[in-house]
Coordinates of C-alpha atoms in Angstrom, one line a residue:
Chain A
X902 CA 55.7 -23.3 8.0
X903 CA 52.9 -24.9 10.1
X904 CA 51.3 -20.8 10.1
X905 CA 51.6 -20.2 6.7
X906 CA 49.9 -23.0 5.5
X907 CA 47.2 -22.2 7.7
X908 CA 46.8 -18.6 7.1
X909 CA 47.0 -19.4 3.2
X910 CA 44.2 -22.1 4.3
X911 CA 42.3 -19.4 6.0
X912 CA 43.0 -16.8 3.3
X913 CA 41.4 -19.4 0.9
X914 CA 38.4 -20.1 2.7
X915 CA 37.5 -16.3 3.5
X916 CA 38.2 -15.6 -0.1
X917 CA 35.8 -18.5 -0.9
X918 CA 33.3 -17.5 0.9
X919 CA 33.9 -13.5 0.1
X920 CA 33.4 -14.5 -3.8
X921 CA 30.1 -17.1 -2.9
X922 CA 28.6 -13.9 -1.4
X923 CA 29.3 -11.6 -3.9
X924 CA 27.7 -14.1 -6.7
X925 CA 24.5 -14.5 -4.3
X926 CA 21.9 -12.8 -6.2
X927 CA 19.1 -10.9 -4.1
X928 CA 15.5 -11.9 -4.7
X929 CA 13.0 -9.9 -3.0
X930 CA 9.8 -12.1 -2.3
X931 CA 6.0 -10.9 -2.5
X932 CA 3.5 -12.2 0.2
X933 CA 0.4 -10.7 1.4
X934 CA 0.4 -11.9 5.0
X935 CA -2.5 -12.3 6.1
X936 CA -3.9 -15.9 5.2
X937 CA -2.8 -18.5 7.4
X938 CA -1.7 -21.0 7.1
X939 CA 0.0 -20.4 3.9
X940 CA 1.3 -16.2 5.1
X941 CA 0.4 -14.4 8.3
X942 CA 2.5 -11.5 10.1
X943 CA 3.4 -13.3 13.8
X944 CA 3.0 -11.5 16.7
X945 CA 6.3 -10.0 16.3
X946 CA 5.6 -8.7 13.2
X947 CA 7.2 -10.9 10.4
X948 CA 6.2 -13.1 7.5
X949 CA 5.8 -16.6 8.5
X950 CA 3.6 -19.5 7.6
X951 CA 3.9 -22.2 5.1
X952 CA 5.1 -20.3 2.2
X953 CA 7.8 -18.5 4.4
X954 CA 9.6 -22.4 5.3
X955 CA 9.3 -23.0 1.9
X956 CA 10.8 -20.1 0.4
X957 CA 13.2 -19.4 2.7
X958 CA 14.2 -23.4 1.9
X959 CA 14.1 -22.9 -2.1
X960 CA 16.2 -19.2 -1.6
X961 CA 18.8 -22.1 0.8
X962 CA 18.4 -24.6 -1.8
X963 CA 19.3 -22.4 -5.3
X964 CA 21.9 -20.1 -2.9
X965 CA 20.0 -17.3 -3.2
X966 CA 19.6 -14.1 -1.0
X967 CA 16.0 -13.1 -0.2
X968 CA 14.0 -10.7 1.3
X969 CA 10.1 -10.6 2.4
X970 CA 8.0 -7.7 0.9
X971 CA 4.2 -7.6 1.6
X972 CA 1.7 -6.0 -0.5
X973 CA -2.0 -5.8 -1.1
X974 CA -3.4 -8.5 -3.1
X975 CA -5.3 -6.1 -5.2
X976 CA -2.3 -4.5 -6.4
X977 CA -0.1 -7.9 -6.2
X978 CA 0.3 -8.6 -9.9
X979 CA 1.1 -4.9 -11.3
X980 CA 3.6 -4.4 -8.5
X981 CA 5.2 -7.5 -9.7
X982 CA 5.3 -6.5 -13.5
X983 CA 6.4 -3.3 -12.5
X984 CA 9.8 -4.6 -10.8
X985 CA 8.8 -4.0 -7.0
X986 CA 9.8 -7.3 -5.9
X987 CA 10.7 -10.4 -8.1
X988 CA 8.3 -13.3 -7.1
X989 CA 5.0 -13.7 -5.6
X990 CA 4.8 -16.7 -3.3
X991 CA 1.4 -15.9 -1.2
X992 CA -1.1 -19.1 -2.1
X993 CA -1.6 -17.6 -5.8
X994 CA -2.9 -20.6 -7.9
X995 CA -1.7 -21.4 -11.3
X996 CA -4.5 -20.7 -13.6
X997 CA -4.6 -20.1 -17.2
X998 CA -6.1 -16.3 -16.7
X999 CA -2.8 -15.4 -14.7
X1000 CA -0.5 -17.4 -16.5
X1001 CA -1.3 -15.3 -19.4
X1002 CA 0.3 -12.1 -17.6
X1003 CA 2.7 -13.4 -15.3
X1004 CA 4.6 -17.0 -15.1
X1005 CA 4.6 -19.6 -12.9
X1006 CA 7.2 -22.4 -11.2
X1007 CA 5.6 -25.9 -10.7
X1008 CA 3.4 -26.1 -8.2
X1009 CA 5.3 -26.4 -4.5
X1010 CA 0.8 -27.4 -3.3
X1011 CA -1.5 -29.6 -5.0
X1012 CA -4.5 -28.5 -6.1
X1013 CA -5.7 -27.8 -2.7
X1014 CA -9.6 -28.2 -1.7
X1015 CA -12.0 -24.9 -1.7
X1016 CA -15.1 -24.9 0.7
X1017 CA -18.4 -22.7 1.3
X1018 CA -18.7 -21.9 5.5
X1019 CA -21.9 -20.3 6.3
X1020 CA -23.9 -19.7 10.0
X1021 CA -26.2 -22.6 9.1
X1022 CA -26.6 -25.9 7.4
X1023 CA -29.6 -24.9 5.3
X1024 CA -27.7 -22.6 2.9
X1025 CA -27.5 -22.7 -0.6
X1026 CA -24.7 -21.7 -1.9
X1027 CA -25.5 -22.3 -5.3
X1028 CA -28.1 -19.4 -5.2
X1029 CA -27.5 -17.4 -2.0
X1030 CA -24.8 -14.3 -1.7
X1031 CA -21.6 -15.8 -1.4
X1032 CA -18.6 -13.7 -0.5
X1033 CA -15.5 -14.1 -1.6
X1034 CA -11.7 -12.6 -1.7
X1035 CA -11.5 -10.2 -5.2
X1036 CA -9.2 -11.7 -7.6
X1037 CA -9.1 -14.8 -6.3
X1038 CA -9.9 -18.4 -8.4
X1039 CA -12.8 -18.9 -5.7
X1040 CA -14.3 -15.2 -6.9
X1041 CA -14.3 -16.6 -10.2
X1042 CA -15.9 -20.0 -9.1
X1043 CA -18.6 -17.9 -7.8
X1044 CA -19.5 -15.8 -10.3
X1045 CA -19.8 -19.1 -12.7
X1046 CA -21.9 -20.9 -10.2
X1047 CA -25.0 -18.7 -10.4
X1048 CA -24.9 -17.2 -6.8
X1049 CA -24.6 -13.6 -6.5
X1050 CA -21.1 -12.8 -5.6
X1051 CA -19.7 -10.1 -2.8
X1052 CA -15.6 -9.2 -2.9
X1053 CA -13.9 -8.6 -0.4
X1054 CA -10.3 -7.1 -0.6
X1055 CA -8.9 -9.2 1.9
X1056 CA -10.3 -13.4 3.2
X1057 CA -11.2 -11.5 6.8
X1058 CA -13.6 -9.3 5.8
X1059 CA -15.1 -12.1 3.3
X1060 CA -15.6 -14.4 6.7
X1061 CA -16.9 -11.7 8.3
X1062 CA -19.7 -10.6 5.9
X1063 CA -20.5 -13.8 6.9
X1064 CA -21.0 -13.4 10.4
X1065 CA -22.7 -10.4 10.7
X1066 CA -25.0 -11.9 8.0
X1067 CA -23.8 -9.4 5.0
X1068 CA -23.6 -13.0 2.8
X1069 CA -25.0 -15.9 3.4
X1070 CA -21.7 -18.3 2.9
X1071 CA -18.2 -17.8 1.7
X1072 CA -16.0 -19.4 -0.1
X1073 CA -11.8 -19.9 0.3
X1074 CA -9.1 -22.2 0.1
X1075 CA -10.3 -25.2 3.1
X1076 CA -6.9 -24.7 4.2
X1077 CA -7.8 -21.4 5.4
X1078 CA -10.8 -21.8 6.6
X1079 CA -10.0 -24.8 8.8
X1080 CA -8.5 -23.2 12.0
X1081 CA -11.5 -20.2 11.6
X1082 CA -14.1 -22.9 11.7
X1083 CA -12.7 -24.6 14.6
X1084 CA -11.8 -21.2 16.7
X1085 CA -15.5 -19.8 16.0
X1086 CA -17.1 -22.6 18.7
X1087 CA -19.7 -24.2 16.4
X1088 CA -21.1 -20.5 15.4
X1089 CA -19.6 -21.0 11.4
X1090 CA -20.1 -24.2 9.5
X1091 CA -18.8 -26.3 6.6
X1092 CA -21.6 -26.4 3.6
X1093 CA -22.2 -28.1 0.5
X1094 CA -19.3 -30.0 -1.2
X1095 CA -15.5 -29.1 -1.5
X1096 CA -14.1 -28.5 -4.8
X1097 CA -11.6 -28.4 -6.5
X1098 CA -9.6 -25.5 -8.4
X1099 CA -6.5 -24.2 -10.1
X1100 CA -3.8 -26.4 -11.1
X1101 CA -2.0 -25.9 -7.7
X1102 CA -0.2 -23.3 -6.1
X1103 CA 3.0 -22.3 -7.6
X1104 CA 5.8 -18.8 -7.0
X1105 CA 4.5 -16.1 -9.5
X1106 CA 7.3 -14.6 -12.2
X1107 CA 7.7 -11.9 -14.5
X1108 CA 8.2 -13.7 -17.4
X1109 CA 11.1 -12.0 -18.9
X1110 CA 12.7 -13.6 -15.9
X1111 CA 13.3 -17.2 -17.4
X1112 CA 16.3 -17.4 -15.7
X1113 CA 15.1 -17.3 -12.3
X1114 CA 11.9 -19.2 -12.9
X1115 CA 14.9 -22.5 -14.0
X1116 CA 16.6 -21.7 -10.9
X1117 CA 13.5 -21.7 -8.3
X1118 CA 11.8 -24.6 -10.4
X1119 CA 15.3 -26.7 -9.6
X1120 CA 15.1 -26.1 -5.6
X1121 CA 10.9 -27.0 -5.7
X1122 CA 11.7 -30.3 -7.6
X1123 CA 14.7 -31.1 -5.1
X1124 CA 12.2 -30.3 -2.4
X1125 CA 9.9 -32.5 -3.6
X1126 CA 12.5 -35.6 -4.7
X1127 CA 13.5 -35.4 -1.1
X1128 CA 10.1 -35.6 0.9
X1129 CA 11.1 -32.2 2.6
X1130 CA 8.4 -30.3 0.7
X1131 CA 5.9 -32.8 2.5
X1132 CA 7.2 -32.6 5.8
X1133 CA 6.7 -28.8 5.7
X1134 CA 2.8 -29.6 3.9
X1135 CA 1.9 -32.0 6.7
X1136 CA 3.1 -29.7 9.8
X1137 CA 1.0 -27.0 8.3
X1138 CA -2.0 -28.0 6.8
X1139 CA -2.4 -31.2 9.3
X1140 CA -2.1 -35.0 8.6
X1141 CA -5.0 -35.2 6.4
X1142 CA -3.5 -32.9 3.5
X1143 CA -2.8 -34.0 0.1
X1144 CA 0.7 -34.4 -0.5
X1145 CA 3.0 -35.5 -3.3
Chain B
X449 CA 8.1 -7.6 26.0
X450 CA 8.2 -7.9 30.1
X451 CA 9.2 -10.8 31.8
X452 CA 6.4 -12.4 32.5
X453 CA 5.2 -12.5 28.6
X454 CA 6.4 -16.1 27.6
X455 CA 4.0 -18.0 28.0
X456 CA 1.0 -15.8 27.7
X457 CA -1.4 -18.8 28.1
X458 CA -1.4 -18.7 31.2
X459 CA -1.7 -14.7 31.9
X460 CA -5.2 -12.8 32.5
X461 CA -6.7 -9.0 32.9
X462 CA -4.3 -7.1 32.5
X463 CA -1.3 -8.5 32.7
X464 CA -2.5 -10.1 29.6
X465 CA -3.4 -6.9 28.0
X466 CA 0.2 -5.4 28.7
X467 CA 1.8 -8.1 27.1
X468 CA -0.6 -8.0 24.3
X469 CA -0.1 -4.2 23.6
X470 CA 3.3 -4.6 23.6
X471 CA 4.2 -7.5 21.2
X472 CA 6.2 -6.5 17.8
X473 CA 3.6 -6.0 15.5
X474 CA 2.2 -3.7 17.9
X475 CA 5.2 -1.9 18.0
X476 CA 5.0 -1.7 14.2
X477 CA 1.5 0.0 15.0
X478 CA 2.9 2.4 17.1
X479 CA 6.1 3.5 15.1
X480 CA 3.2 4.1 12.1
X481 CA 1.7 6.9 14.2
X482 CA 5.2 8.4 14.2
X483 CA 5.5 8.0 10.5
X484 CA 1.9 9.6 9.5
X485 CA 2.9 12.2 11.4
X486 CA 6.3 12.9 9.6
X487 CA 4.5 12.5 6.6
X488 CA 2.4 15.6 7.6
X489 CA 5.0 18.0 9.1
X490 CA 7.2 17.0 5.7
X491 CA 4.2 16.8 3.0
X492 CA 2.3 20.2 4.7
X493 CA 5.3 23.1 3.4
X494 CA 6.3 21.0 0.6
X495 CA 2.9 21.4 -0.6
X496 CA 2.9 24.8 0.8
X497 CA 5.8 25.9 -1.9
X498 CA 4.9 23.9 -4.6
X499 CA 1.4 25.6 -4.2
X500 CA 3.4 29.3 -3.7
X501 CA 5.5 28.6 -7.2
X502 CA 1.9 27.1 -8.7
X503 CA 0.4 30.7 -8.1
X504 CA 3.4 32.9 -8.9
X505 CA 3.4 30.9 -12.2
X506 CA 0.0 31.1 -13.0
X507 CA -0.1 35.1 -12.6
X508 CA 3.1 35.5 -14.5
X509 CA 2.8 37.7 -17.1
X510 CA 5.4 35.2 -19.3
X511 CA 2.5 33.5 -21.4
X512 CA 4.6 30.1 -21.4
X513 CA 5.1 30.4 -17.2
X514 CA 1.5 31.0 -16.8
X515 CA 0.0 27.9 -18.8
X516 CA 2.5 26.0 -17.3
X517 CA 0.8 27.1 -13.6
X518 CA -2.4 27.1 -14.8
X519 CA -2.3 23.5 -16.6
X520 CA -1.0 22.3 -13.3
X521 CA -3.6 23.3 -11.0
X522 CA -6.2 22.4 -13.3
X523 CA -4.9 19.0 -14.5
X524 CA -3.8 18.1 -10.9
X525 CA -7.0 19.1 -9.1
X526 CA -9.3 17.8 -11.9
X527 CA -7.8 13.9 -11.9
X528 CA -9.4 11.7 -9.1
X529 CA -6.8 11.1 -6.0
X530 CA -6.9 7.3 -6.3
X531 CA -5.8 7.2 -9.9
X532 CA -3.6 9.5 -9.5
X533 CA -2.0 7.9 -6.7
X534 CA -1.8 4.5 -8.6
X535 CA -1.0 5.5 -12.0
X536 CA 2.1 8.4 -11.0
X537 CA 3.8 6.8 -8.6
X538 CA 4.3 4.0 -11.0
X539 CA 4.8 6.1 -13.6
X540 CA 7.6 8.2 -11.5
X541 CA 9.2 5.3 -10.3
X542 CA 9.3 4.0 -13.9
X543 CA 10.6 7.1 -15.3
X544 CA 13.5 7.3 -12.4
X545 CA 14.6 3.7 -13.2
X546 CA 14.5 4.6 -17.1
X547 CA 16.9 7.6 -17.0
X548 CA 19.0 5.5 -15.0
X549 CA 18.8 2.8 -16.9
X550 CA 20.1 4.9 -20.0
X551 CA 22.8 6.6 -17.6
X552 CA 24.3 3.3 -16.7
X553 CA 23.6 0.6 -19.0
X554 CA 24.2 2.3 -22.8
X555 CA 25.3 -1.0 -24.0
X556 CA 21.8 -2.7 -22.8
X557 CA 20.5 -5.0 -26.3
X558 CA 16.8 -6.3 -24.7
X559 CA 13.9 -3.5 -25.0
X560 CA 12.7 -2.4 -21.6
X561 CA 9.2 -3.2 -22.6
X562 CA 8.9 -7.0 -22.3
X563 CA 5.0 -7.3 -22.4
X564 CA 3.7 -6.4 -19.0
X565 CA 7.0 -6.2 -18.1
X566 CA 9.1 -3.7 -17.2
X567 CA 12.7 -4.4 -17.4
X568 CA 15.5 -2.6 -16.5
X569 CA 19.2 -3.6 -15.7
X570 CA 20.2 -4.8 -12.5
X571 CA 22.4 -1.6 -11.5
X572 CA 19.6 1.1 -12.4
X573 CA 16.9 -0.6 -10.2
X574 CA 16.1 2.2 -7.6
X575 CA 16.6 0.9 -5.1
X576 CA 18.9 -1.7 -5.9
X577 CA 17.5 -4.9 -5.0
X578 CA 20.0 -5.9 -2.9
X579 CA 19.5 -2.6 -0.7
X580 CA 18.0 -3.4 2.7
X581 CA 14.2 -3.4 3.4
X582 CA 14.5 0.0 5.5
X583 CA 16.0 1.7 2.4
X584 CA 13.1 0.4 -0.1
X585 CA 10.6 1.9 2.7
X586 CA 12.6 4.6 3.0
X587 CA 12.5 5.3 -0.7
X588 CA 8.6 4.5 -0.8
X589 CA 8.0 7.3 1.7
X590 CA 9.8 9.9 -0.1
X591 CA 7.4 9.1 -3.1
X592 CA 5.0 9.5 -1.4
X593 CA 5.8 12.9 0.2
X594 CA 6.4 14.2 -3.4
X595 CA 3.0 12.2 -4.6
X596 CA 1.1 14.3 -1.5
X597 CA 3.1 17.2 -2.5
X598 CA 2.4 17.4 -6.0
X599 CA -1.5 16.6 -5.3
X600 CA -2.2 19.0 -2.5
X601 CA 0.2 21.7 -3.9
X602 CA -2.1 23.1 -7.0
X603 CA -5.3 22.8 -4.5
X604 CA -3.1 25.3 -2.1
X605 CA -1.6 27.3 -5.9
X606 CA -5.3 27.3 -6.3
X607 CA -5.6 28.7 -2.6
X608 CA -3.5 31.4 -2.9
X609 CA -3.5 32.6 -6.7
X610 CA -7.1 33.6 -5.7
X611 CA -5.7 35.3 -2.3
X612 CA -2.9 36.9 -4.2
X613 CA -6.1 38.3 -6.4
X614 CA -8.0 39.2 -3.2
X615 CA -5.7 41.9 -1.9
X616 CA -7.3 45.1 -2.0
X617 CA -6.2 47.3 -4.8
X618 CA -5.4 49.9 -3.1
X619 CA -2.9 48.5 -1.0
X620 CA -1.2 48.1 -4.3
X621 CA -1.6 51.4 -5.2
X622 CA -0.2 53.4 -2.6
X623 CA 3.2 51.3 -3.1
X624 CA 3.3 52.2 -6.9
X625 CA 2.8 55.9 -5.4
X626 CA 6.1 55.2 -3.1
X627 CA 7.7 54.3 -6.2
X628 CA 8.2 50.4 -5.7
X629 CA 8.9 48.1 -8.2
X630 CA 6.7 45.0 -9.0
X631 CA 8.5 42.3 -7.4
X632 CA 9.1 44.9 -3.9
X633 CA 5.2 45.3 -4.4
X634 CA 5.0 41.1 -4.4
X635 CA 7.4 40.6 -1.3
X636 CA 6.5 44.0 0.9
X637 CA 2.5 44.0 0.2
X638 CA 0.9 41.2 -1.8
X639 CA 2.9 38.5 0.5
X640 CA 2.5 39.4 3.7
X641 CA -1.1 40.2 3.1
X642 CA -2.7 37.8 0.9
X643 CA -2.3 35.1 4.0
X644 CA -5.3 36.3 6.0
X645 CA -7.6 35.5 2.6
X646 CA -5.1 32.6 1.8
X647 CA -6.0 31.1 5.5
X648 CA -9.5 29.6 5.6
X649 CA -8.9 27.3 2.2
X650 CA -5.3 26.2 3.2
X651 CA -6.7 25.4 6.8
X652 CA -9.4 23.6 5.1
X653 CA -6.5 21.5 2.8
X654 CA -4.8 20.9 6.3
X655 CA -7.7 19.0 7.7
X656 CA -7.8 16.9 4.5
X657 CA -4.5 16.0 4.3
X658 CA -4.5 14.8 8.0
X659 CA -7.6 12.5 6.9
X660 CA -5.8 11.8 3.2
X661 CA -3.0 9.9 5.0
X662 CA -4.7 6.4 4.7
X663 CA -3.8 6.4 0.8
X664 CA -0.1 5.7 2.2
X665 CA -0.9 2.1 1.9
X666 CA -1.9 2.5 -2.0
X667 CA 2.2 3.6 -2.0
X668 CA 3.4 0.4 0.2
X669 CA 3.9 2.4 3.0
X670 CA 2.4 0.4 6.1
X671 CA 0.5 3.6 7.3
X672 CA -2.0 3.4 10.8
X673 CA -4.7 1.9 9.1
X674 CA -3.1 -0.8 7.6
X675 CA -2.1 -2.0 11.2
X676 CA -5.1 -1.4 12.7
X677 CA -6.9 -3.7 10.3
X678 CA -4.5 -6.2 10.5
X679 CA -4.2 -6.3 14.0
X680 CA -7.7 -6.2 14.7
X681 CA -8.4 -9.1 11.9
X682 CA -9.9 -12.6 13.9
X683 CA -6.4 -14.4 15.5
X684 CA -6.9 -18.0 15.5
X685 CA -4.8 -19.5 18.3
X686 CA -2.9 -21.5 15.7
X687 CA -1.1 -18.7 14.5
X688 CA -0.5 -16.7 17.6
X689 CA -0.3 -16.5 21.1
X690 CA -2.8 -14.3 21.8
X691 CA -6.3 -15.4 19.9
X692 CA -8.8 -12.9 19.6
X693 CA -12.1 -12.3 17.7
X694 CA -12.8 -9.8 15.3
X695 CA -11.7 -6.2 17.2
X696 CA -11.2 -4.3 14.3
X697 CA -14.2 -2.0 15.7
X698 CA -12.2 -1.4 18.7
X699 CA -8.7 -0.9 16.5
X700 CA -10.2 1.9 14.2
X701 CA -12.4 3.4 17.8
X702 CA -8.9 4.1 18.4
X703 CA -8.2 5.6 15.1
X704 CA -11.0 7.6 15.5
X705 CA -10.3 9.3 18.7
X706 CA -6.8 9.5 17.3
X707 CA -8.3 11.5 14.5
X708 CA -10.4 13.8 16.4
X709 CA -7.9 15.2 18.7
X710 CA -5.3 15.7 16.3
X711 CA -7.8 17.7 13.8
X712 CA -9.1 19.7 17.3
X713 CA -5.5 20.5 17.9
X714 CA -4.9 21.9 14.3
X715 CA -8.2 23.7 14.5
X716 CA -6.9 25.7 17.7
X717 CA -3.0 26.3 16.7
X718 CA -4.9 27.6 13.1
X719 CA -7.1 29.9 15.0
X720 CA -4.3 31.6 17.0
X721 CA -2.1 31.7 13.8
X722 CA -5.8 33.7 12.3
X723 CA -5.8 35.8 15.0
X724 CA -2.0 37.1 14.1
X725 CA -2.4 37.1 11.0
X726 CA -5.5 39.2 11.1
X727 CA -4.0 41.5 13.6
X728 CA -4.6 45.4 12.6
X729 CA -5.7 44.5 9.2
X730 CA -8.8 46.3 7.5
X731 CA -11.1 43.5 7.9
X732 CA -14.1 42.4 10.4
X733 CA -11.5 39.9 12.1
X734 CA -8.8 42.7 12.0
X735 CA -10.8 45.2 13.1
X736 CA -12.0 42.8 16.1
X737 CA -7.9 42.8 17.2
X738 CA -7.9 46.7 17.6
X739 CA -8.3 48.4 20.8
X740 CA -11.7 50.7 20.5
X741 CA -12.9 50.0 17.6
X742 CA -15.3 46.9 17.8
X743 CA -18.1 49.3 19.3
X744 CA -17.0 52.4 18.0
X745 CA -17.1 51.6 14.2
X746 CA -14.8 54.0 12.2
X747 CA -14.6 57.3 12.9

């Protein structure tokens, strides 16, 4: 008697657990890896960074099953419309250009700080060449400001125009920039004043896909109710980050 | 990697350098060599036959068949690589998804144009989404064989409908006198002999598919050059354990040499495949294969 109940106990759970993993729906998530802190590839080869603890905690939190896809940013959007993968989570900030092609969750970063780095103190970088990563919110800030802008298809190449002295400064997310500024031994500098843009950073949509955008917006705002989502902000960008 | 390659603080020279060279992104470097080069030996006689059914169509003497070969290599040839990279491998993927979209899911109510959007049901999604990674990449390099394919085969149709034309008349003549048909004429003469003209341009396509293979990445596939920019990209010691400064120079050096010796190697194993192909044929590099008759002209 004492094996049957616990057989039919254990058939139970395994039948449990078969039909949880059945109902798990796959959600294949876009990065770019390679701006750290927010996505890198590690030395062994794999997406981590910021945005990888946090997805991999919203995919936990709405019982999701997910997989990490890099791709270009250039080609980030379209490969998104077109089905490729279902989300991009690789520091894209909410703005209303995007937002007009692609949806948004709530934001899982503040608006975080942009800054201008150059080799000296005496730039301008209201009037200089700035470079700057193509399609990107600080491209745009650029471009507005008055100083002739150079793209760059990916943030490396942008800080290096820099030092080779292709531009005079450029401009990216502080976050970013931090660690580069710190590692280059007092050869790259902070300029000028921070600003601010974009309403925050938030996982990219298609936006036929209401359904998931509910889902993923539920896990963010437990995240955030629960001071998680900080935790994770503070042990990447540092104690000084804005949190909320 | 080795044993001695967990706490890589502490290493130097190059003990340092071997555990460098050997973490797994490096590996990832590495196994993209072997993928290029699959992508040539597969792409190379793909192309090769579409290019061979490109011709044959394009001298058929069924009007439909020949507009059909003809449209192809001009349309193909005349559309800049880039664009057609982007726009048709979307536009194939697209139209696979479609037709099995309207295979699997008849009773389907929402249109599959959703704005930008391109929506198809869950079970037609090729490859599923819930098919491992590998499978997605393995998917994204068969694209992009048939992509390459498609590209370089109407160059090579191109390449060999004017060596089909190149074949001495004659040659064709003395079968008709033998009392061949057309198509024993095609496989007995025109074939075997239209290589020797066919040779220079398809070498020439060669070399430019070797050098073409960077446009992977367009496709998703992580080819060498992807890797060696990434790899070579400034490591802050933050995010690894082995900080570095800018090497991409020393990253695409490699590429470079890589590049060099494989087109040197192709330039040697097309020159012996010349030199048979030539052999005891009517022309100055035939005539150069047969005993006597370099100095001695004809008789």
């Amino acid at each position: 008697m004492k094996t049957l109940i616990l057989s039919s106990a254990v058939l139970a759970l395994t039948a449990g657990a078969a039909l949880a993993e059945s109902h798990m729906q796959t959600v294949r998530l876009g990065t770019e890896g390679a701006y750290p802190p927010y996505n890198f590839l590690n030395d062994a080869g794999e997406v981590d960074g910021f945005e990888r603890e946090v997805g991999d905690e919203v995919c936990a939190r709405a019982e999701l099953t997910c997989e990490w896809v890099t791709n270009d940013w250039d080609s980030i959007i379209p490969n998104l419309v077109s089905g490729n993968y279902d989300t991009i989570i690789a520091g894209m900030s909410i703005t209303d250009e995007r937002d007009e092609v692609i949806d948004f969750t709530q934001n899982y970063l503040p608006p975080a700080p942009s800054a201008y780095v150059a080799a000296s103190e005496e730039v301008d970088v209201m009037g200089d060449v700035v470079a700057a990563q193509t399609t990107t919110i600080q491209a745009g800030h650029v471009a507005d400001s008055g100083a002739a802008l150079l793209e760059f298809a990916t943030p490396e190449e942008a800080v290096a125009a820099v030092r080779n002295g292709e531009a005079e400064a450029v401009f990216a997310d502080k976050d970013f920039l931090v660690p580069i500024v710190e590692a280059s031994g007092g050869e790259l500098v902070f300029v000028g004043e921070d600003v601010s843009l974009g309403n925050g950073i938030g996982i990219g949509l298609r936006e036929s896909d209401g359904e998931l955008r509910e889902t993923l917006d539920a896990a963010i705002q437990s995240m955030k109710d629960d001071g998680s989502l900080n935790e994770l902000i503070l042990k990447w960008f540092g104690e000084d980050a804005q949190t909320f | 990697m080795f044993s001695y390659c967990a706490d890589p603080d502490t290493l130097e020279g190059l003990r340092w350098l071997s555990c460098y060279l050997t973490t797994g992104k490096h590996l990832s470097f590495y196994w993209a060599f072997g993928t290029v080069l699959l992508l040539l030996a597969v792409t190379a006689p793909v192309a090769l036959l579409f290019g061979f059914g490109g011709a044959v169509a394009a001298r058929s003497r069924v009007a439909p068949l020949a507009w059909f070969g003809k449209g192809y290599i001009a349309l193909v040839r005349g559309v800049p690589d880039i664009a057609f990279f982007l726009f048709f491998v979307i536009a194939l993927d697209q139209g696979i998804e479609w037709l099995r979209h309207q295979a699997k899911c008849p009773d389907w109510d929402q249109p599959i144009r959703q704005g930008n959007d391109f929506v198809v049901c869950a079970e037609a999604k090729m490859p599923l989404s819930t098919s491992a990674q590998w499978v997605h990449e393995v998917y994204g390099f068969w694209l992009a064989v048939f992509t390459f394919a498609i590209v370089f085969g109407a160059f090579a149709a191109n390449v060999l409908f004017g060596a089909m034309r190149a074949v001495p008349r004659a040659q064709i003549e003395t079968g008709e006198a033998y009392g061949m048909t057309r198509a024993q004429i095609f496989r007995r003469i025109l074939v075997p002999q239209m290589w020797v003209y066919a040779l220079p341009g398809l070498s020439n396509l060669w070399m430019v598919l070797i050098k073409a293979s960077p446009l992977l990445f367009l496709l998703g596939v992580e080819d060498i050059v992807y890797w060696a920019r990434e790899l070579g990209s400034t490591k802050t010691p933050q995010f690894t354990d082995y900080p570095h400064g800018d090497w991409r120079m020393w990253y695409f050096l490699f590429l470079l040499v890589f590049y060099l010796g494989f087109t040197r190697v192709s330039e040697i194993a097309l020159d012996r495949l010349m030199r048979r192909l030539t052999h005891g044929q009517a022309t100055l590099g035939g005539g150069a294969g047969r005993a006597g008759m370099t100095e001695a002209g004809p008789p």
